[in-house]
């Protein structure tokens, strides 16, 4: 079977054709790679024999590069020793010691396999700790969990009860008044508030600390989601960078360079509610068969050691800074400054795409992605950098961006992308109807 045939068969066997909706066929142009055989460094290879420079890096999870030898070597050694035991493995203690040492708020940690698990666990703890029900979610931060408490707040709310939906309320990032409104309208009943320290926009006017103060004033557990920022900021995460200690925090994505690993961390007085100390009420926190598989734990330890010994974050941020500086100049040269932009922090630059009417356009974005694929580059809107991206990779990408924007210019002049797009435009992940 070729790639298209495999993609069709995947959709017949697996709902959505993949195990993460953002990997789905509806999230890429029709000429994108269909099925990947392997990756090495910052390149991926598909079943049709094509090679792509990767700016997606496994949904942010690959920090150094695919099959990065210092991590793979540690995993390979651990596989020879076994991966899962009936009693705690020494690696659980070793990694817990490392994490509580580097993360400011971490008195205790709990391991799992994905971010949704530990984020939902954080809310369970918060509700037990406060005796309250509602949770406040930052509206601008696009994904916290596949569990009902979050998905019920999106257009994809089929199968979720109205009672569950009512328990989640939203506020806006960098809008302190919207946070005050949440506490006013749900006075005395907000168990937890969650947000990323930042997504593309940095906190302004001491926003994070002001939100934390409101949480303390209202008896609400303050949670920072560091799934993405955690290991793409200097060790300790964005919370250390912005000098703020949440009550609870969640990490995942890049903590083990692509191996399945996530964790919940936080203050002892809250975290210990999930413990087994005699005489205390017990919160059934997280209890997963594979949550502490030793190969993922050593992958995380190897990742931390690499971050300690090499200037990884400096490199990632330098890559991002180059795109933030050079993409606007390319757009200006082609006369597209009003239609194509780039925003965000150097840890995760985001390109923006508008149509001839200067409205946000998934169709024009798809056209741009299509043109990059033609030039051997996989891109989904953000530049997710890795330690193994080189200056040659950056320069090649900038050249491809320039060529692709020349096609984009033709579409703007024609006032439509449809004559140049080969297939359908991408769709929002969160939608009521396919």
Short mmCIF file of C-alpha atoms in Angstrom, two decimals:
data_model
loop_
_atom_site.label_atom_id
_atom_site.label_comp_id
_atom_site.label_asym_id
_atom_site.label_seq_id
_atom_site.Cartn_x
_atom_site.Cartn_y
_atom_site.Cartn_z
CA UNK A 1 0.00 0.00 0.00
CA UNK A 2 1.10 3.56 -0.65
CA UNK A 3 0.62 6.43 1.77
CA UNK A 4 -2.87 7.39 0.62
CA UNK A 5 -4.07 3.79 0.84
CA UNK A 6 -2.60 3.45 4.32
CA UNK A 7 -4.22 6.70 5.42
CA UNK A 8 -7.61 5.45 4.23
CA UNK A 9 -7.12 2.13 6.01
CA UNK A 10 -6.09 3.92 9.20
CA UNK A 11 -9.37 5.84 9.16
CA UNK A 12 -11.26 2.56 8.73
CA UNK A 13 -9.51 1.01 11.72
CA UNK A 14 -8.91 3.97 14.06
CA UNK A 15 -11.46 6.74 14.77
CA UNK A 16 -9.95 9.89 13.31
CA UNK A 17 -7.17 7.91 11.65
CA UNK A 18 -4.70 8.80 14.41
CA UNK A 19 -4.43 8.84 18.18
CA UNK A 20 -4.30 12.62 18.50
CA UNK A 21 -6.75 14.79 16.58
CA UNK A 22 -4.04 17.30 15.69
CA UNK A 23 -2.32 14.51 13.72
CA UNK A 24 -5.43 13.91 11.63
CA UNK A 25 -5.66 14.21 7.86
CA UNK A 26 -7.99 17.20 8.27
CA UNK A 27 -5.18 19.15 9.94
CA UNK A 28 -2.78 19.04 6.98
CA UNK A 29 -2.84 19.84 3.26
CA UNK A 30 -3.57 16.95 0.92
CA UNK A 31 0.08 16.61 -0.13
CA UNK A 32 1.39 16.21 3.43
CA UNK A 33 3.06 12.92 4.41
CA UNK A 34 0.42 10.29 5.16
CA UNK A 35 2.23 7.76 7.34
CA UNK A 36 5.67 8.10 8.93
CA UNK A 37 8.17 5.24 9.00
CA UNK A 38 10.82 6.82 11.20
CA UNK A 39 12.57 9.97 12.27
CA UNK A 40 16.18 10.91 12.93
CA UNK A 41 17.32 14.24 14.27
CA UNK A 42 15.00 16.87 12.79
CA UNK A 43 13.99 14.83 9.75
CA UNK A 44 11.08 12.45 9.29
CA UNK A 45 10.59 9.83 6.58
CA UNK A 46 7.30 8.61 5.12
CA UNK A 47 6.10 5.35 3.57
CA UNK A 48 6.38 6.84 0.08
CA UNK A 49 10.12 7.34 0.50
CA UNK A 50 10.04 11.10 1.01
CA UNK A 51 12.03 13.07 3.58
CA UNK A 52 10.81 16.16 5.44
CA UNK A 53 12.46 18.76 7.64
CA UNK A 54 10.30 18.70 10.77
CA UNK A 55 9.04 21.86 12.48
CA UNK A 56 6.32 20.03 14.44
CA UNK A 57 8.53 17.74 16.54
CA UNK A 58 5.89 15.30 17.73
CA UNK A 59 3.36 17.78 19.13
CA UNK A 60 6.15 19.64 20.99
CA UNK A 61 7.31 16.42 22.69
CA UNK A 62 10.68 16.05 20.94
CA UNK A 63 13.12 18.52 22.46
CA UNK A 64 16.49 17.45 21.08
CA UNK A 65 15.65 15.49 17.95
CA UNK A 66 14.09 12.19 16.94
CA UNK A 67 16.00 9.13 18.20
CA UNK A 68 18.45 11.38 20.06
CA UNK A 69 21.27 9.06 21.04
CA UNK A 70 22.01 10.25 24.62
CA UNK A 71 18.36 9.57 25.52
CA UNK A 72 17.94 6.43 23.41
CA UNK A 73 21.10 4.93 24.91
CA UNK A 74 19.74 5.28 28.46
CA UNK A 75 16.42 3.79 27.40
CA UNK A 76 18.12 0.90 25.63
CA UNK A 77 20.12 0.10 28.77
CA UNK A 78 16.99 0.23 30.93
CA UNK A 79 15.00 -2.08 28.64
CA UNK A 80 17.52 -4.81 29.43
CA UNK A 81 16.65 -4.44 33.13
CA UNK A 82 12.85 -4.54 32.86
CA UNK A 83 10.26 -1.81 32.63
CA UNK A 84 7.44 -2.48 35.10
CA UNK A 85 7.44 -4.01 38.57
CA UNK A 86 4.95 -4.72 41.34
CA UNK A 87 6.79 -2.44 43.78
CA UNK A 88 8.34 1.00 43.15
CA UNK A 89 11.50 1.06 41.04
CA UNK A 90 14.58 2.96 42.12
CA UNK A 91 14.14 5.19 39.06
CA UNK A 92 10.91 6.54 40.56
CA UNK A 93 12.85 7.86 43.54
CA UNK A 94 15.72 9.17 41.44
CA UNK A 95 13.50 11.13 39.07
CA UNK A 96 11.30 12.43 41.90
CA UNK A 97 14.43 13.77 43.61
CA UNK A 98 15.54 15.50 40.41
CA UNK A 99 12.16 17.11 39.76
CA UNK A 100 11.60 18.35 43.31
CA UNK A 101 15.06 19.89 43.11
CA UNK A 102 14.51 21.87 39.89
CA UNK A 103 10.81 22.85 40.02
CA UNK A 104 10.10 25.67 42.50
CA UNK A 105 6.68 24.53 43.74
CA UNK A 106 7.39 20.79 43.75
CA UNK A 107 7.38 19.24 47.21
CA UNK A 108 5.91 16.03 45.80
CA UNK A 109 5.34 14.56 42.32
CA UNK A 110 3.11 11.94 40.71
CA UNK A 111 3.92 10.32 37.35
CA UNK A 112 1.56 9.37 34.53
CA UNK A 113 1.59 8.85 30.78
CA UNK A 114 -0.21 11.92 29.44
CA UNK A 115 -1.09 15.46 30.32
CA UNK A 116 -4.84 14.92 30.52
CA UNK A 117 -4.43 12.40 33.33
CA UNK A 118 -2.35 14.63 35.58
CA UNK A 119 -4.35 17.78 34.86
CA UNK A 120 -7.61 16.08 35.78
CA UNK A 121 -5.88 14.70 38.88
CA UNK A 122 -4.96 18.25 39.86
CA UNK A 123 -8.63 19.22 39.82
CA UNK A 124 -9.60 16.21 41.90
CA UNK A 125 -7.06 17.27 44.51
CA UNK A 126 -8.25 20.87 44.39
CA UNK A 127 -11.87 19.88 44.93
CA UNK A 128 -10.93 17.61 47.83
CA UNK A 129 -8.70 20.28 49.36
CA UNK A 130 -11.19 23.16 49.07
CA UNK A 131 -14.55 21.40 49.25
CA UNK A 132 -15.61 23.45 46.22
CA UNK A 133 -16.83 22.36 42.78
CA UNK A 134 -16.16 24.78 39.95
CA UNK A 135 -12.98 25.18 37.94
CA UNK A 136 -11.82 28.27 36.06
CA UNK A 137 -10.11 27.74 32.68
CA UNK A 138 -8.13 30.25 30.63
CA UNK A 139 -10.10 30.75 27.40
CA UNK A 140 -7.09 31.64 25.21
CA UNK A 141 -5.17 28.48 26.02
CA UNK A 142 -6.43 25.93 23.51
CA UNK A 143 -6.12 22.54 25.18
CA UNK A 144 -5.93 21.28 28.75
CA UNK A 145 -7.38 17.75 28.67
CA UNK A 146 -9.51 15.29 26.72
CA UNK A 147 -11.60 14.80 29.87
CA UNK A 148 -15.17 16.05 30.19
CA UNK A 149 -14.40 19.08 32.35
CA UNK A 150 -12.49 20.66 29.45
CA UNK A 151 -14.04 19.19 26.29
CA UNK A 152 -17.45 20.17 27.64
CA UNK A 153 -16.35 23.80 27.30
CA UNK A 154 -15.60 23.39 23.56
CA UNK A 155 -17.88 22.94 20.52
CA UNK A 156 -17.10 19.17 20.67
CA UNK A 157 -19.34 18.57 23.66
CA UNK A 158 -21.29 15.55 22.43
CA UNK A 159 -21.57 12.85 25.09
CA UNK A 160 -20.86 15.19 27.99
CA UNK A 161 -23.53 15.88 30.60
CA UNK A 162 -24.93 19.34 31.21
CA UNK A 163 -24.05 19.03 34.89
CA UNK A 164 -20.39 18.53 33.97
CA UNK A 165 -20.41 21.49 31.56
CA UNK A 166 -21.78 23.81 34.24
CA UNK A 167 -18.77 23.17 36.47
CA UNK A 168 -16.26 24.81 34.10
CA UNK A 169 -16.08 28.60 33.68
CA UNK A 170 -13.69 30.69 31.61
CA UNK A 171 -11.59 33.81 31.98
CA UNK A 172 -9.25 35.69 29.61
CA UNK A 173 -5.48 35.80 29.68
CA UNK A 174 -3.97 39.15 30.69
CA UNK A 175 -7.46 40.35 31.62
CA UNK A 176 -7.58 40.57 35.40
CA UNK A 177 -11.11 41.94 35.37
CA UNK A 178 -12.36 38.73 33.73
CA UNK A 179 -10.77 36.76 36.58
CA UNK A 180 -12.45 38.99 39.16
CA UNK A 181 -15.74 38.43 37.35
CA UNK A 182 -15.37 34.65 37.68
CA UNK A 183 -14.84 34.92 41.42
CA UNK A 184 -17.73 37.37 41.79
CA UNK A 185 -20.22 35.27 39.79
CA UNK A 186 -19.20 32.00 41.46
CA UNK A 187 -18.35 33.33 44.87
CA UNK A 188 -17.14 30.71 47.31
CA UNK A 189 -17.35 27.83 44.83
CA UNK A 190 -14.21 27.96 42.63
CA UNK A 191 -12.02 25.01 43.57
CA UNK A 192 -9.20 25.66 41.11
CA UNK A 193 -8.00 28.01 38.42
CA UNK A 194 -5.73 26.79 35.61
CA UNK A 195 -3.74 28.54 32.91
CA UNK A 196 -0.47 28.25 31.06
CA UNK A 197 2.14 30.73 32.31
CA UNK A 198 2.09 31.99 28.73
CA UNK A 199 1.20 30.71 25.28
CA UNK A 200 2.17 33.27 22.67
CA UNK A 201 1.65 36.37 24.79
CA UNK A 202 3.77 37.14 27.86
CA UNK A 203 2.03 38.06 31.12
CA UNK A 204 1.52 41.81 31.45
CA UNK A 205 1.16 44.06 34.49
CA UNK A 206 2.16 41.25 36.86
CA UNK A 207 -0.84 39.23 35.64
CA UNK A 208 0.25 35.84 36.99
CA UNK A 209 0.97 37.18 40.47
CA UNK A 210 -2.28 39.15 40.53
CA UNK A 211 -4.24 36.02 39.57
CA UNK A 212 -2.42 34.06 42.25
CA UNK A 213 -3.37 36.69 44.82
CA UNK A 214 -7.04 36.48 43.80
CA UNK A 215 -6.90 32.69 44.13
CA UNK A 216 -5.44 32.97 47.62
CA UNK A 217 -8.03 35.57 48.60
CA UNK A 218 -10.85 33.29 47.42
CA UNK A 219 -9.51 29.99 48.74
CA UNK A 220 -8.87 28.63 45.23
CA UNK A 221 -6.03 26.33 44.19
CA UNK A 222 -3.76 28.07 41.65
CA UNK A 223 -2.53 25.69 38.91
CA UNK A 224 0.02 26.34 36.17
CA UNK A 225 -0.10 24.08 33.13
CA UNK A 226 3.51 23.73 31.95
CA UNK A 227 2.95 20.96 29.41
CA UNK A 228 4.61 23.03 26.70
CA UNK A 229 6.55 25.73 28.53
CA UNK A 230 8.00 23.35 31.13
CA UNK A 231 11.04 22.01 29.32
CA UNK A 232 11.17 24.69 26.61
CA UNK A 233 12.10 27.29 29.21
CA UNK A 234 15.27 27.08 31.35
CA UNK A 235 15.23 24.31 33.96
CA UNK A 236 12.47 24.98 36.46
CA UNK A 237 10.01 25.99 33.78
CA UNK A 238 8.21 29.24 33.11
CA UNK A 239 7.22 29.41 36.78
CA UNK A 240 10.87 29.84 37.73
CA UNK A 241 11.46 32.23 34.83
CA UNK A 242 8.54 34.44 35.92
CA UNK A 243 9.31 33.92 39.64
CA UNK A 244 5.98 32.47 40.69
CA UNK A 245 5.15 29.33 42.68
CA UNK A 246 1.74 27.77 41.94
CA UNK A 247 -0.02 25.45 44.34
CA UNK A 248 0.02 22.69 41.72
CA UNK A 249 1.64 22.33 38.31
CA UNK A 250 1.49 19.88 35.42
CA UNK A 251 4.30 18.97 33.03
CA UNK A 252 4.45 16.72 29.96
CA UNK A 253 5.33 16.88 26.26
CA UNK A 254 9.12 17.30 26.06
CA UNK A 255 10.05 16.01 29.53
CA UNK A 256 11.35 12.71 28.08
CA UNK A 257 12.18 13.74 24.48
CA UNK A 258 9.22 11.97 22.94
CA UNK A 259 8.83 9.08 25.37
CA UNK A 260 5.48 8.93 27.15
CA UNK A 261 5.86 10.90 30.36
CA UNK A 262 3.88 13.48 32.32
CA UNK A 263 3.69 14.46 35.95
CA UNK A 264 1.76 16.43 38.53
CA UNK A 265 3.75 18.35 41.14
CA UNK A 266 2.94 20.75 43.91
CA UNK A 267 2.74 21.76 47.53
CA UNK A 268 2.92 18.98 50.08
CA UNK A 269 -0.23 19.94 51.98
CA UNK A 270 -2.28 19.39 48.81
CA UNK A 271 -0.35 16.57 47.14
CA UNK A 272 -0.21 14.41 50.28
CA UNK A 273 -4.00 14.08 50.15
CA UNK A 274 -3.31 11.44 47.50
CA UNK A 275 -1.11 9.52 49.93
CA UNK A 276 -1.68 6.57 52.27
CA UNK A 277 -0.78 8.06 55.65
CA UNK A 278 -2.88 6.34 58.36
CA UNK A 279 -5.81 8.28 59.75
CA UNK A 280 -6.10 10.80 56.92
CA UNK A 281 -8.84 11.03 54.30
CA UNK A 282 -7.72 9.50 51.02
CA UNK A 283 -8.05 11.02 47.57
CA UNK A 284 -7.76 8.34 44.88
CA UNK A 285 -5.38 10.48 42.88
CA UNK A 286 -3.63 8.73 39.97
CA UNK A 287 -3.19 4.97 39.86
CA UNK A 288 -1.94 3.80 36.47
CA UNK A 289 -0.31 0.51 35.50
CA UNK A 290 2.17 2.12 33.12
CA UNK A 291 2.64 5.51 34.80
CA UNK A 292 6.10 4.68 36.13
CA UNK A 293 7.51 2.51 33.35
CA UNK A 294 11.22 2.75 33.96
CA UNK A 295 12.29 3.40 30.37
CA UNK A 296 10.28 6.64 30.30
CA UNK A 297 11.65 7.65 33.69
CA UNK A 298 15.26 7.25 32.58
CA UNK A 299 14.42 9.11 29.36
CA UNK A 300 13.27 12.02 31.52
CA UNK A 301 16.42 11.82 33.64
CA UNK A 302 18.59 11.79 30.52
CA UNK A 303 16.67 14.80 29.21
CA UNK A 304 17.30 16.75 32.41
CA UNK A 305 20.99 15.86 32.35
CA UNK A 306 21.29 17.10 28.76
CA UNK A 307 19.57 20.35 29.74
CA UNK A 308 21.99 20.78 32.62
CA UNK A 309 25.09 20.09 30.54
CA UNK A 310 24.29 21.77 27.21
CA UNK A 311 22.93 25.15 26.16
CA UNK A 312 19.77 23.62 24.76
CA UNK A 313 17.31 26.38 25.66
CA UNK A 314 19.67 29.08 24.40
CA UNK A 315 19.73 27.27 21.06
CA UNK A 316 15.94 26.80 20.89
CA UNK A 317 15.32 30.44 21.67
CA UNK A 318 17.92 31.57 19.14
CA UNK A 319 16.13 29.55 16.46
CA UNK A 320 12.81 31.13 17.42
CA UNK A 321 14.27 34.61 17.49
CA UNK A 322 15.54 34.23 13.93
CA UNK A 323 12.05 33.42 12.66
CA UNK A 324 10.52 36.27 14.65
CA UNK A 325 13.01 38.69 13.09
CA UNK A 326 13.24 37.39 9.52
CA UNK A 327 9.72 36.27 8.57
CA UNK A 328 8.26 39.82 8.76
CA UNK A 329 11.04 41.07 6.48
CA UNK A 330 10.24 38.38 3.92
CA UNK A 331 6.53 39.17 4.09
CA UNK A 332 7.25 42.87 3.64
CA UNK A 333 9.49 42.21 0.63
CA UNK A 334 6.67 40.32 -1.10
CA UNK A 335 4.03 42.87 -0.10
CA UNK A 336 2.25 40.61 2.37
CA UNK A 337 2.75 42.44 5.67
CA UNK A 338 -1.02 42.97 5.99
CA UNK A 339 -1.75 39.29 5.38
CA UNK A 340 1.05 37.19 6.90
CA UNK A 341 2.55 37.76 10.32
CA UNK A 342 4.45 36.08 13.11
CA UNK A 343 3.89 36.52 16.82
CA UNK A 344 4.67 34.92 20.12
CA UNK A 345 7.74 34.29 22.23
CA UNK A 346 10.98 32.91 20.84
CA UNK A 347 10.29 29.57 22.55
CA UNK A 348 7.28 29.06 20.21
CA UNK A 349 6.75 31.53 17.32
CA UNK A 350 3.32 31.41 15.65
CA UNK A 351 2.63 32.45 12.06
CA UNK A 352 -0.71 34.09 11.27
CA UNK A 353 -2.54 34.05 7.95
CA UNK A 354 -5.22 36.35 6.54
CA UNK A 355 -7.17 36.38 3.29
CA UNK A 356 -7.59 39.24 0.80
CA UNK A 357 -10.15 40.81 3.15
CA UNK A 358 -7.65 40.65 6.01
CA UNK A 359 -9.70 38.05 7.85
CA UNK A 360 -8.11 35.00 9.50
CA UNK A 361 -8.12 32.19 6.95
CA UNK A 362 -7.54 28.46 7.33
CA UNK A 363 -7.69 28.18 3.55
CA UNK A 364 -4.77 30.54 3.01
CA UNK A 365 -2.89 28.88 5.87
CA UNK A 366 -3.39 25.50 4.18
CA UNK A 367 -2.04 26.89 0.92
CA UNK A 368 1.11 28.04 2.70
CA UNK A 369 1.52 24.66 4.43
CA UNK A 370 1.03 22.92 1.06
CA UNK A 371 3.79 24.97 -0.54
CA UNK A 372 6.19 24.17 2.31
CA UNK A 373 5.43 20.46 1.93
CA UNK A 374 6.30 20.74 -1.76
CA UNK A 375 9.68 22.00 -0.60
CA UNK A 376 10.16 19.15 1.87
CA UNK A 377 9.14 20.95 5.05
CA UNK A 378 6.46 19.88 7.55
CA UNK A 379 4.92 22.84 9.37
CA UNK A 380 1.62 23.29 11.19
CA UNK A 381 1.61 26.96 12.12
CA UNK A 382 4.26 27.12 14.85
CA UNK A 383 8.01 26.73 14.72
CA UNK A 384 8.66 23.98 17.26
CA UNK A 385 12.43 24.04 17.44
CA UNK A 386 14.76 21.24 18.51
CA UNK A 387 18.36 21.19 19.68
CA UNK A 388 19.41 19.48 16.44
CA UNK A 389 17.98 22.16 14.14
CA UNK A 390 20.98 23.78 12.45
CA UNK A 391 21.56 27.14 10.81
CA UNK A 392 21.40 25.32 7.49
CA UNK A 393 17.90 24.06 8.41
CA UNK A 394 16.82 27.57 9.35
CA UNK A 395 18.17 29.10 6.15
CA UNK A 396 16.56 26.39 4.04
CA UNK A 397 13.23 27.04 5.77
CA UNK A 398 13.46 30.79 5.28
CA UNK A 399 14.14 30.26 1.57
CA UNK A 400 11.11 27.94 1.37
CA UNK A 401 8.97 30.50 3.20
CA UNK A 402 9.94 33.13 0.65
CA UNK A 403 9.03 30.87 -2.28
CA UNK A 404 5.77 29.79 -0.62
CA UNK A 405 4.75 33.37 0.10
CA UNK A 406 5.18 34.21 -3.56
CA UNK A 407 2.44 31.65 -4.26
CA UNK A 408 0.42 33.14 -1.39
CA UNK A 409 0.77 36.55 -3.06
CA UNK A 410 -0.82 35.16 -6.23
CA UNK A 411 -3.77 33.90 -4.19
CA UNK A 412 -4.19 37.29 -2.50
CA UNK A 413 -4.14 39.02 -5.87
CA UNK A 414 -6.73 36.54 -7.19
CA UNK A 415 -8.80 37.00 -4.00
CA UNK A 416 -9.04 33.22 -3.57
CA UNK A 417 -6.81 30.33 -2.56
CA UNK A 418 -8.97 27.70 -4.26
CA UNK A 419 -7.31 27.76 -7.69
CA UNK A 420 -3.92 27.05 -6.09
CA UNK A 421 -4.89 24.68 -3.28
CA UNK A 422 -4.75 20.98 -4.11
CA UNK A 423 -7.48 19.54 -1.93
CA UNK A 424 -9.52 20.85 0.98
CA UNK A 425 -8.49 23.45 3.55
CA UNK A 426 -7.72 22.30 7.07
CA UNK A 427 -10.51 22.43 9.66
CA UNK A 428 -10.72 23.48 13.30
CA UNK A 429 -10.08 20.56 15.66
CA UNK A 430 -12.96 21.69 17.88
CA UNK A 431 -16.07 21.66 15.67
CA UNK A 432 -19.59 20.32 16.06
CA UNK A 433 -19.83 18.70 12.62
CA UNK A 434 -17.12 17.05 10.53
#
